[in-house]
Coordinates of C-alpha atoms (C1' of nucleotides) in Angstrom, one line a residue:
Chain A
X1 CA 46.7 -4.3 -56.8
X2 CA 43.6 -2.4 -57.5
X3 CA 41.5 -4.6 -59.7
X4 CA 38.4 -4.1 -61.8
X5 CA 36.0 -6.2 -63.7
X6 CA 34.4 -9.6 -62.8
X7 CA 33.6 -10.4 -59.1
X8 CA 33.9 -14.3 -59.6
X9 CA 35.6 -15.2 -55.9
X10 CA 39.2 -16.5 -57.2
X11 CA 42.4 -16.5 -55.2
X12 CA 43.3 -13.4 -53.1
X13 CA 45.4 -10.8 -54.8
X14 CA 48.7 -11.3 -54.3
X15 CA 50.8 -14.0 -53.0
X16 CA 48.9 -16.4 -50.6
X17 CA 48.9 -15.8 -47.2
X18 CA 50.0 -12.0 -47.3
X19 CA 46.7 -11.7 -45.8
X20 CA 47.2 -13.5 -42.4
X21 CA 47.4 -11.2 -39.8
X22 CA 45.2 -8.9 -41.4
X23 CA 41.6 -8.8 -39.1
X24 CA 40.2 -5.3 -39.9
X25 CA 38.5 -4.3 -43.3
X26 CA 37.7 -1.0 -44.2
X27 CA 34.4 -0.9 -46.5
X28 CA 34.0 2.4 -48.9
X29 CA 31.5 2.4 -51.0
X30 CA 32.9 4.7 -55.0
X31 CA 31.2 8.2 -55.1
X32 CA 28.3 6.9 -52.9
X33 CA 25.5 9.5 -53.6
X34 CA 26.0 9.7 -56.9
X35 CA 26.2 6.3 -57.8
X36 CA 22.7 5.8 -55.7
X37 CA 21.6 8.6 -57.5
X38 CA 22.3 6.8 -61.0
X39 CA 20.8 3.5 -60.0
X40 CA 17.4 5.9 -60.7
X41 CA 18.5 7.4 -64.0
X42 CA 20.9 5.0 -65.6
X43 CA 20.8 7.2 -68.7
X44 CA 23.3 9.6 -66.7
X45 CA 25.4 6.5 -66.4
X46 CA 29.3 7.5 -67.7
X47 CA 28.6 11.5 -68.0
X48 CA 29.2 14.1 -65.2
X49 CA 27.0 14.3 -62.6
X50 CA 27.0 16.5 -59.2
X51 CA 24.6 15.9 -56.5
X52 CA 24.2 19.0 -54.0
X53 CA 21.5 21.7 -52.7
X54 CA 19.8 23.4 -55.2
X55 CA 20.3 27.0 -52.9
X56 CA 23.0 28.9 -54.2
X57 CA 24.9 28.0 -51.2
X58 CA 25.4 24.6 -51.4
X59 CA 28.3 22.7 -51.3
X60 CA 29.1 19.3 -53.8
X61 CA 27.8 16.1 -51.5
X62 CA 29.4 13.7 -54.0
X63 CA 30.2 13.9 -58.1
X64 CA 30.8 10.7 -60.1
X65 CA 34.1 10.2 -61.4
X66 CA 33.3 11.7 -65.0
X67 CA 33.0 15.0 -62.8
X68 CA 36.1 14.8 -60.8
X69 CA 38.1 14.5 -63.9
X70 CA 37.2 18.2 -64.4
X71 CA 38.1 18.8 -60.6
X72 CA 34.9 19.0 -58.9
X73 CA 35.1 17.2 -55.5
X74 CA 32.8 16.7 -52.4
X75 CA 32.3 19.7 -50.2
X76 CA 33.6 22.4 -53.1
X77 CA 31.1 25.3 -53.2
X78 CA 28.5 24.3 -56.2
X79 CA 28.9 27.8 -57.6
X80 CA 32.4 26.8 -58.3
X81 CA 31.7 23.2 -59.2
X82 CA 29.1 24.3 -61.6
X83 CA 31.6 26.9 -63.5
X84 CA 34.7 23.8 -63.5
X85 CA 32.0 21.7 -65.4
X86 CA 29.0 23.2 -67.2
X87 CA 28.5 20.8 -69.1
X88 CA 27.4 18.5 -65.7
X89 CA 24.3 17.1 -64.3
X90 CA 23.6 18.0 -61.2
X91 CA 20.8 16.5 -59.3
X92 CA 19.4 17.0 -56.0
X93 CA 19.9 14.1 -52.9
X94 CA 17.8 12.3 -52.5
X95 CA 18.5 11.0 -48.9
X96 CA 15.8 8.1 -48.5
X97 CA 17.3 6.5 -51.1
X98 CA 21.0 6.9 -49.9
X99 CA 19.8 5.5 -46.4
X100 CA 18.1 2.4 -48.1
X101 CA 20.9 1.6 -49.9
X102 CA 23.1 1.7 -46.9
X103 CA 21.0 -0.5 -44.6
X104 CA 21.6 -3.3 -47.3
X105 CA 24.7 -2.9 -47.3
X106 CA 25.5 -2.7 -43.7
X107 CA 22.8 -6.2 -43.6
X108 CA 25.8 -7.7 -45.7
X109 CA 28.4 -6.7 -43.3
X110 CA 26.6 -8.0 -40.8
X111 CA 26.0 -11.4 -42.8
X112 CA 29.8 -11.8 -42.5
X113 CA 30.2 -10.8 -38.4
X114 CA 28.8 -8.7 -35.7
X115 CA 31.4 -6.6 -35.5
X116 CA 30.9 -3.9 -38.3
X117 CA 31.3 -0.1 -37.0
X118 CA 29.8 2.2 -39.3
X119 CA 31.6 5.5 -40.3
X120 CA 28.9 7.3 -42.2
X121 CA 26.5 5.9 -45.0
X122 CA 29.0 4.7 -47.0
X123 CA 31.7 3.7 -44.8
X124 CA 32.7 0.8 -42.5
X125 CA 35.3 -0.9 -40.7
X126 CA 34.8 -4.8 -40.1
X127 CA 36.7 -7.1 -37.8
X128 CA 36.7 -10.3 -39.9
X129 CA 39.1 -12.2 -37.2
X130 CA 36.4 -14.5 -36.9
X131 CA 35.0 -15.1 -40.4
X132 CA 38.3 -16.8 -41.6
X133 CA 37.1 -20.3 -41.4
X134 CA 33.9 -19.7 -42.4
X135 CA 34.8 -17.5 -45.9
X136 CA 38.3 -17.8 -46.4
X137 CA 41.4 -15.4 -45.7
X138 CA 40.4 -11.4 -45.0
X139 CA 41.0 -10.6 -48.9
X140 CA 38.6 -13.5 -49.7
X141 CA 35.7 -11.9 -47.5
X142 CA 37.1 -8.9 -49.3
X143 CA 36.1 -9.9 -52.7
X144 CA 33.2 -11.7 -51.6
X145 CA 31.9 -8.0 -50.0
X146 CA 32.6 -6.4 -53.4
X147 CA 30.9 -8.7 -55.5
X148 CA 27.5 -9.5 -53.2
X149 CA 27.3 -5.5 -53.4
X150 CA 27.6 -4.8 -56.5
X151 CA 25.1 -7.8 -57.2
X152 CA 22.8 -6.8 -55.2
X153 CA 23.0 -2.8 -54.8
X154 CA 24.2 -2.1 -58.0
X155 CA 27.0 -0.1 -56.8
X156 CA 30.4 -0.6 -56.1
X157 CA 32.7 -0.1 -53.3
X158 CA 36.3 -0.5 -52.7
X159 CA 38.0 -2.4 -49.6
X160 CA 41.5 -2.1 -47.7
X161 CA 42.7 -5.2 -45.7
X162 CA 45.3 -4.6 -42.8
X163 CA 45.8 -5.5 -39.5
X164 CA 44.8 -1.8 -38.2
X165 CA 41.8 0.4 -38.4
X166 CA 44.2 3.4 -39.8
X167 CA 45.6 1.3 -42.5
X168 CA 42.9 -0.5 -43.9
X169 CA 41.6 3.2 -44.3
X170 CA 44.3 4.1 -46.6
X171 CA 44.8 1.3 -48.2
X172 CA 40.8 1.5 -49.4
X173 CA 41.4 5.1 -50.6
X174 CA 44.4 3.7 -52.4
X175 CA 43.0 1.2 -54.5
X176 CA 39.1 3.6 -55.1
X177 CA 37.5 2.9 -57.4
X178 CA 36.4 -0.5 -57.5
X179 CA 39.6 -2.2 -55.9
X180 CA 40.7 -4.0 -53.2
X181 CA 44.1 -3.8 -51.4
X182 CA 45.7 -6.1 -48.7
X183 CA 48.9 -4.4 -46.9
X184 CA 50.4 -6.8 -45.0
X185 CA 51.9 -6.5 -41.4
X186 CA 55.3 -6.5 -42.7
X187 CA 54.9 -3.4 -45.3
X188 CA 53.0 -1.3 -43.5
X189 CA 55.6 1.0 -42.6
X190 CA 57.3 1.2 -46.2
X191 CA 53.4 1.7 -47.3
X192 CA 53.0 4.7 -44.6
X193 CA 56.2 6.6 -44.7
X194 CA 55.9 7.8 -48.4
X195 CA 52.7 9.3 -47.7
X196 CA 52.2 12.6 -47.4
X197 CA 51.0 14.0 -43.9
X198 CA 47.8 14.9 -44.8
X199 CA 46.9 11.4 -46.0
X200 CA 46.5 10.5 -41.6
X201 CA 43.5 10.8 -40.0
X202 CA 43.1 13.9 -38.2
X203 CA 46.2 16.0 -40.3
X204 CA 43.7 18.5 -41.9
X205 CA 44.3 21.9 -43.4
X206 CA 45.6 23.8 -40.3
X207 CA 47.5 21.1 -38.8
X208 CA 49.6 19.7 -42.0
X209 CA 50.3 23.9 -42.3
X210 CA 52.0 23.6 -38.8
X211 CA 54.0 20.5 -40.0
X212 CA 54.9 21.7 -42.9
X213 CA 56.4 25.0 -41.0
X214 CA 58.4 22.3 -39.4
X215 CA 59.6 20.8 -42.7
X216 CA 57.4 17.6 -41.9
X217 CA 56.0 16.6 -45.3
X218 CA 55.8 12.9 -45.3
X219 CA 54.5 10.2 -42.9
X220 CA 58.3 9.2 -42.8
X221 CA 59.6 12.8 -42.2
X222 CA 56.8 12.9 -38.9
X223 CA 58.3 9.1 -38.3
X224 CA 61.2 10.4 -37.6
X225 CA 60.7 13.6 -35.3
X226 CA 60.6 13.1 -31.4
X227 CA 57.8 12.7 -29.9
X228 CA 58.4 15.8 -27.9
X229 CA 58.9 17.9 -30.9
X230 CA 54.9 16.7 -31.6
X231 CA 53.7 17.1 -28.4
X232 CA 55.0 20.8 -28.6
X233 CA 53.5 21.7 -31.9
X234 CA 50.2 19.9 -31.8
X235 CA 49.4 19.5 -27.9
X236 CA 49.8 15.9 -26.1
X237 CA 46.6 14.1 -27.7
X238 CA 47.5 14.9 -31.1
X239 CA 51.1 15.2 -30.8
X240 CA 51.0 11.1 -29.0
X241 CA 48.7 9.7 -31.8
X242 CA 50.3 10.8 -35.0
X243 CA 53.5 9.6 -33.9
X244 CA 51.9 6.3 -32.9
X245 CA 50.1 6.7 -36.4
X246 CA 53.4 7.2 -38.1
X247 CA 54.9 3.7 -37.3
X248 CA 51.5 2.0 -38.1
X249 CA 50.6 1.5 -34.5
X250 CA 46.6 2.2 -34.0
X251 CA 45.3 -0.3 -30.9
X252 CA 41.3 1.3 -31.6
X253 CA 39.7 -2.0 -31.9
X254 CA 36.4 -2.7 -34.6
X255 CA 33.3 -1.3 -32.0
X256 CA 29.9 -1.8 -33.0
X257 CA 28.0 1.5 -33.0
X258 CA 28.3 4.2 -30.5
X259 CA 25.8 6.1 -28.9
X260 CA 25.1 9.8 -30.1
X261 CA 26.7 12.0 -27.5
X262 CA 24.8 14.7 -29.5
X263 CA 22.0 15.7 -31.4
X264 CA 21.6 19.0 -33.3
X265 CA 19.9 20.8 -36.4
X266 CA 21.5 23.9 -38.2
X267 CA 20.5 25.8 -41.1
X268 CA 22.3 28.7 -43.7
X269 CA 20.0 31.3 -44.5
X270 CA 19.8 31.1 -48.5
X271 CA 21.3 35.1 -47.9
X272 CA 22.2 36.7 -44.7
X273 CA 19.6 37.7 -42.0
X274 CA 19.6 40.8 -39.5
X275 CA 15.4 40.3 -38.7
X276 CA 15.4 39.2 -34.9
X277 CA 11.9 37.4 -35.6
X278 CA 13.9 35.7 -38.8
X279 CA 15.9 34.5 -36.5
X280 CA 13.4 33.5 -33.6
X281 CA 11.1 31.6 -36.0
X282 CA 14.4 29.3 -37.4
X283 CA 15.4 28.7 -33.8
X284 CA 12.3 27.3 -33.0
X285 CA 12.1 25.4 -36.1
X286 CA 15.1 23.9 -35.2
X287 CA 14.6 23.2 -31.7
X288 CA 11.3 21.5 -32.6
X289 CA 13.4 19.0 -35.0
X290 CA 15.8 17.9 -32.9
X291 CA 13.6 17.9 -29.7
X292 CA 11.8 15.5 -32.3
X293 CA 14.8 13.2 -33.1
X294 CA 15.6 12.7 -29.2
X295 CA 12.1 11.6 -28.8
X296 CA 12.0 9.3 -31.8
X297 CA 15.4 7.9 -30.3
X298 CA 14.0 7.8 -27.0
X299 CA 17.0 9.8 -25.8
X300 CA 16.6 13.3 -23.6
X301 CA 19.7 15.8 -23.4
X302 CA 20.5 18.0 -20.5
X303 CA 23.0 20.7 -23.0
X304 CA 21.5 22.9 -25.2
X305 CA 23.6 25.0 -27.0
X306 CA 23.7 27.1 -29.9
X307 CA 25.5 27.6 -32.9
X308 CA 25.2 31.3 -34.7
X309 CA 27.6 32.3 -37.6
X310 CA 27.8 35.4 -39.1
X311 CA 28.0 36.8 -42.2
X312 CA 31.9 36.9 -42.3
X313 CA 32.0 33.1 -41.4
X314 CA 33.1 33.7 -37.5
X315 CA 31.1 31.4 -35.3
X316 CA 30.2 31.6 -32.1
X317 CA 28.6 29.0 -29.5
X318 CA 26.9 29.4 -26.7
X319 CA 25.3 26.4 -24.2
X320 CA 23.7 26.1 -21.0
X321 CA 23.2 23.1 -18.9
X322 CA 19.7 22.4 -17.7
X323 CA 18.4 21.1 -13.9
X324 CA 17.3 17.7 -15.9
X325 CA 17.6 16.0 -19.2
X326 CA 14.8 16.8 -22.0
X327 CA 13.4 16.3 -25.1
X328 CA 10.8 18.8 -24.7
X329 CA 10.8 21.2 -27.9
X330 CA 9.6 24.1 -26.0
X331 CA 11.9 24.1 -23.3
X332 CA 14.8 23.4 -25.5
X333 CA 13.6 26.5 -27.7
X334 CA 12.9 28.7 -25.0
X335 CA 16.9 27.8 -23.8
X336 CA 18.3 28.5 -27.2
X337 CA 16.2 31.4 -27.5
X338 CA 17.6 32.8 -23.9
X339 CA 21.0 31.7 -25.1
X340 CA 20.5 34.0 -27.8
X341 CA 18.9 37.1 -26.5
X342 CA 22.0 37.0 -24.0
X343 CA 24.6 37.8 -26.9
X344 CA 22.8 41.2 -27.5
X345 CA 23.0 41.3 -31.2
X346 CA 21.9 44.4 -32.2
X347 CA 20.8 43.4 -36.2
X348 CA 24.0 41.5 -36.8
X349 CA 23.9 40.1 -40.0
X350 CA 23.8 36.0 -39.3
X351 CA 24.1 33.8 -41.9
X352 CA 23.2 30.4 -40.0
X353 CA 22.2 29.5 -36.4
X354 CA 22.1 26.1 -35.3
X355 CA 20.9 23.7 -32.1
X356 CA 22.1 21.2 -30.5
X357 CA 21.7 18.8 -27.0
X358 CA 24.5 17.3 -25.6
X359 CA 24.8 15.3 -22.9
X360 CA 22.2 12.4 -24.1
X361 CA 21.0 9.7 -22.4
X362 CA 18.3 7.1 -23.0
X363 CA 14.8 8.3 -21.6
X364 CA 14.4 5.7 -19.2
X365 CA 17.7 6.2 -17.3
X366 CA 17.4 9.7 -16.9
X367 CA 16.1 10.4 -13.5
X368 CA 12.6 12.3 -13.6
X369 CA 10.6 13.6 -10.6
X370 CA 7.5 14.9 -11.0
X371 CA 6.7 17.7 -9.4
X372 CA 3.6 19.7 -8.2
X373 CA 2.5 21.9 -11.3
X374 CA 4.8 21.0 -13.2
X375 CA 4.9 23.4 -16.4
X376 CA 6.6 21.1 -18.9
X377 CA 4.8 18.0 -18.4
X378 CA 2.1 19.6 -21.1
X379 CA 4.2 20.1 -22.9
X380 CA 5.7 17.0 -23.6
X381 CA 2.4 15.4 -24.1
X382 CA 1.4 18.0 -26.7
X383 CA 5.2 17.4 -28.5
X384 CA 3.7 13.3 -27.9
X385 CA 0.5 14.2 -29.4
X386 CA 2.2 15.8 -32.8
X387 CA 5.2 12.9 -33.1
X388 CA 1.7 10.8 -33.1
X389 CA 0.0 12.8 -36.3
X390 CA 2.9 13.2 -37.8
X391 CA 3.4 9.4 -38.0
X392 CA 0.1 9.2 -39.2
X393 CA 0.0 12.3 -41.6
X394 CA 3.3 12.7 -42.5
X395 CA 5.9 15.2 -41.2
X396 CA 4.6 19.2 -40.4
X397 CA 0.8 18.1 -40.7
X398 CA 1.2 19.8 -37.0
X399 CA 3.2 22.5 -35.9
X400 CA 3.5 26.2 -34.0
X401 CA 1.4 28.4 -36.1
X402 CA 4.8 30.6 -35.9
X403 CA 6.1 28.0 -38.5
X404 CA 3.1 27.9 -40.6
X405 CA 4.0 29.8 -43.7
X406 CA 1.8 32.4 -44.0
X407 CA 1.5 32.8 -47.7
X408 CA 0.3 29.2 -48.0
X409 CA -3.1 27.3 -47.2
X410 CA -4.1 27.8 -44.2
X411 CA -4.6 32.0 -44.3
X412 CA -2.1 34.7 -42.8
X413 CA -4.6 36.2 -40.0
X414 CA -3.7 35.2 -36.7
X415 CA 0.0 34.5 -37.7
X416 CA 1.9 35.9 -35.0
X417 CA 5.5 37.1 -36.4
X418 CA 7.8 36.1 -33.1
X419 CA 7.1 32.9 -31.4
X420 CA 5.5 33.3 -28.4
X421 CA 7.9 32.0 -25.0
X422 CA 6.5 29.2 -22.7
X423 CA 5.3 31.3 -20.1
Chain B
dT1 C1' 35.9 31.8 -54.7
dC2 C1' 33.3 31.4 -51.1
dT3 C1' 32.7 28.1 -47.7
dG4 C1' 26.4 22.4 -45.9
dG5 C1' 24.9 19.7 -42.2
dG6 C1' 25.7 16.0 -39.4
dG7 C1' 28.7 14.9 -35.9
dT8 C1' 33.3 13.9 -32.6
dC9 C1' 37.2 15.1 -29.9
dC10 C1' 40.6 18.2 -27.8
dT11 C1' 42.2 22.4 -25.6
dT12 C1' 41.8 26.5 -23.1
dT13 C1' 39.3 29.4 -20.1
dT14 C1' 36.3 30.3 -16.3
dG15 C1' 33.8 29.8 -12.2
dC16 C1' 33.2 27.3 -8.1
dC17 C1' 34.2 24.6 -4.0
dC18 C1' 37.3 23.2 -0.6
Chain C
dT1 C1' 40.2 37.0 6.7
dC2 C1' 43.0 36.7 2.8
dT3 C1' 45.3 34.0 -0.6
dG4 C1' 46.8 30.1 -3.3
dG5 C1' 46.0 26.2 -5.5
dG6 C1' 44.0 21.6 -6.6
dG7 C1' 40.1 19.5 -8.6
dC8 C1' 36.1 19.6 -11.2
dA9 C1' 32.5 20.8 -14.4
dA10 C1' 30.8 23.7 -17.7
dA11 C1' 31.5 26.8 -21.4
dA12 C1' 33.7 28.3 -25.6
dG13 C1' 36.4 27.7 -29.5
dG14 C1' 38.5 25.2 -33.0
dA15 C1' 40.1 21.3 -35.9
dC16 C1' 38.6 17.5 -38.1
dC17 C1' 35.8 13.8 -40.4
dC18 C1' 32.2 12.1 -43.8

DNA sequence: TCTGGGGTCCTTTTGCCC
DNA sequence: TCTGGGGCAAAAGGACCC
């Protein structure tokens, strides 16, 4: 039912009517990156391109279809990806881009109802429930979504019509690239049960293993197994919900964007670290950025926690709740850095640390007293002072002379190697 | 053949209070 | 005073998604 070529806005696919019923659309745009990517070098158009990190530990973030005939696929180390397809482009992201393209597509969304929840960039459900007199049937707005985005992005997308959330998800992946697919009420469960069990959302690696120990290959094969047989294997919240998921029950209703419950910045060292001031400098880096994004947001965090993986890929985490909410850079560095000095590492070799604060909530609700002498207050209107010039000058025009690299402009005396604490 | 960075959610463990 | 356990929040780990 997939279909390609021209986007006039005809008759529905499929027998009239097979639509009704079906309220939720699920909007996914083809090989997102790298078709954004192209709009800026249409020669590439129709040869293999890969878009990831230059570092030589990057992972794919998105190949065109010209590549993924040779196997490359999203998150496949590049080393790997480069060897499956030598012959391929690959080009670095180019993120500005990749957001501006998505906000015009969202605004069309958005031109059809106010009830769009975004996935990611590239990915959306709509509840069209109310667009039906305006535009026609769901598979109508459907093709009318394809078409105006492809018209005016210049890429294309594909779209799955259903009557669930979970469904209208496969049926988009189904009919990729360039399609649209309607599954009607009545076939949803002949559409799911052939499946295999990895196709649901949340089966990944790990858990299709432990179904597959239990002979459960299909959606039909996990159809058919009690409940309690789930609920054994996978624990009550999964074990409930893929059985629901099985017989094409999924109540989550279309909900306009959610608040972040976190914010967080990690990086992989480009090889594996075991210098403590290394180490010290990244974590304040990192603290800085995302001290910066709650302020931007106007969003303060009471969590911090950190994130440190080592050089045979076990991770750790570590968090500590604070008296009051923050999005001071300093006192969420000087947290992460006490998180970190608490795990004793004696020159572990770390190949990426990360920071994050949970427990957000908007500035203005977050309850504040000031009190006598109090240390951060200067803080924050330093950290004020810098989001200020940086809007004016452009990102890192100020920052701790920790992160200024020493090599560069701006001299190496004075540099001190380990970031001084807030005292 | 080595595994990014942004997140969410769930489960288990632990510590604390009553 | 000791002990058990319920209830809760925080912490830690892990699976998963794009």
């Amino acid at each position: 039912m997939s279909r390609g070529g021209v986007p006039p806005i005809g008759p529905p696919t499929g027998p009239p009517g097979e639509d009704r019923g079906c309220t939720v659309l699920h909007v996914d745009m083809d090989a997102f990156y790298a078709g954004v990517s192209l709009l800026e070098r249409p020669e590439l158009r129709g040869r293999p391109v890969i878009i990831g990190g230059g570092g030589t530990r990057g992972v794919v973030l998105s190949a065109t279809y010209e590549a993924r005939a040779f196997g490359v696929h999203s998150a496949m180390p590049m080393m790997r990806a480069r060897r499956m397809c030598p012959q391929a482009v690959v080009l670095a992201p180019d993120h500005d881009a990749y957001a501006r393209v998505s906000a015009g597509v969202m605004a069309v969304f958005r031109s059809i109802t106010p009830l769009v929840e975004p996935i990611s960039l590239d990915e959306a459900f709509l509840d069209v429930r109310g667009a039906a007199r305006r535009l026609g049937g769901p598979a109508q707005v459907g093709e009318w979504i394809r078409a105006t985005i492809e018209d005016e992005q210049g890429v294309t997308c594909s779209v799955g019509v259903a009557s669930t959330k979970f469904v209208a998800k496969l049926a988009s992946a189904r009919c990729k690239p360039d399609g649209l697919l309607v599954v009607p009420a009545a076939d949803v469960v002949s559409f799911l049960h052939p499946l295999p069990v990895g196709a649901l959302w949340g089966v990944g690696g790990k858990t299709e293993e432990v179904l597959s120990r239990l002979g459960l290959h299909t959606v039909g094969d996990l159809a058919h197994t009690p409940v309690s047989t789930l609920v054994r294997a996978l624990g009550p919240a999964a074990g409930a919900h893929l059985a629901a998921l099985a017989w094409g029950r999924d109540e989550r209703p279309v909900v306009p964007v959610e608040p972040d419950k976190s914010i967080g910045a990690e990086n992989t060292f480009s090889t594996d670290i075991d210098d403590p001031a290394i180490i010290a400098r990244e974590l304040l880096r990192l603290a800085e950025r995302t001290a910066a994004r709650l302020r931007a947001s106007g969003q303060v965090g009471r969590t911090v926690s950190i994130k440190v993986r080592f050089a045979d890929f076990t991770t750790i985490t570590r968090a500590k709740t604070l008296p009051e909410a923050t999005d001071v850079g300093r006192l969420v560095y000087d947290t992460a850095m006490g998180l970190y000095d608490a795990l004793n590492l004696q020159r572990a070799r770390i190949r990426l640390v990360g920071v994050r604060v949970e427990g957000i909530l908007d500035a203005d609700m977050s309850p504040h007293q000031l009190q006598l002498g109090e240390r951060e207050h200067g803080w924050r209107h330093a950290e004020q002072a810098v989001d200020r010039a940086a809007r004016r000058f452009g990102a890192g025009a100020v920052r701790p002379a920790t992160l200024v690299d020493p090599t560069g402009p701006g001299g190496s005396s004075g540099v001190r190697r380990t970031p001084r604490r807030a005292q």
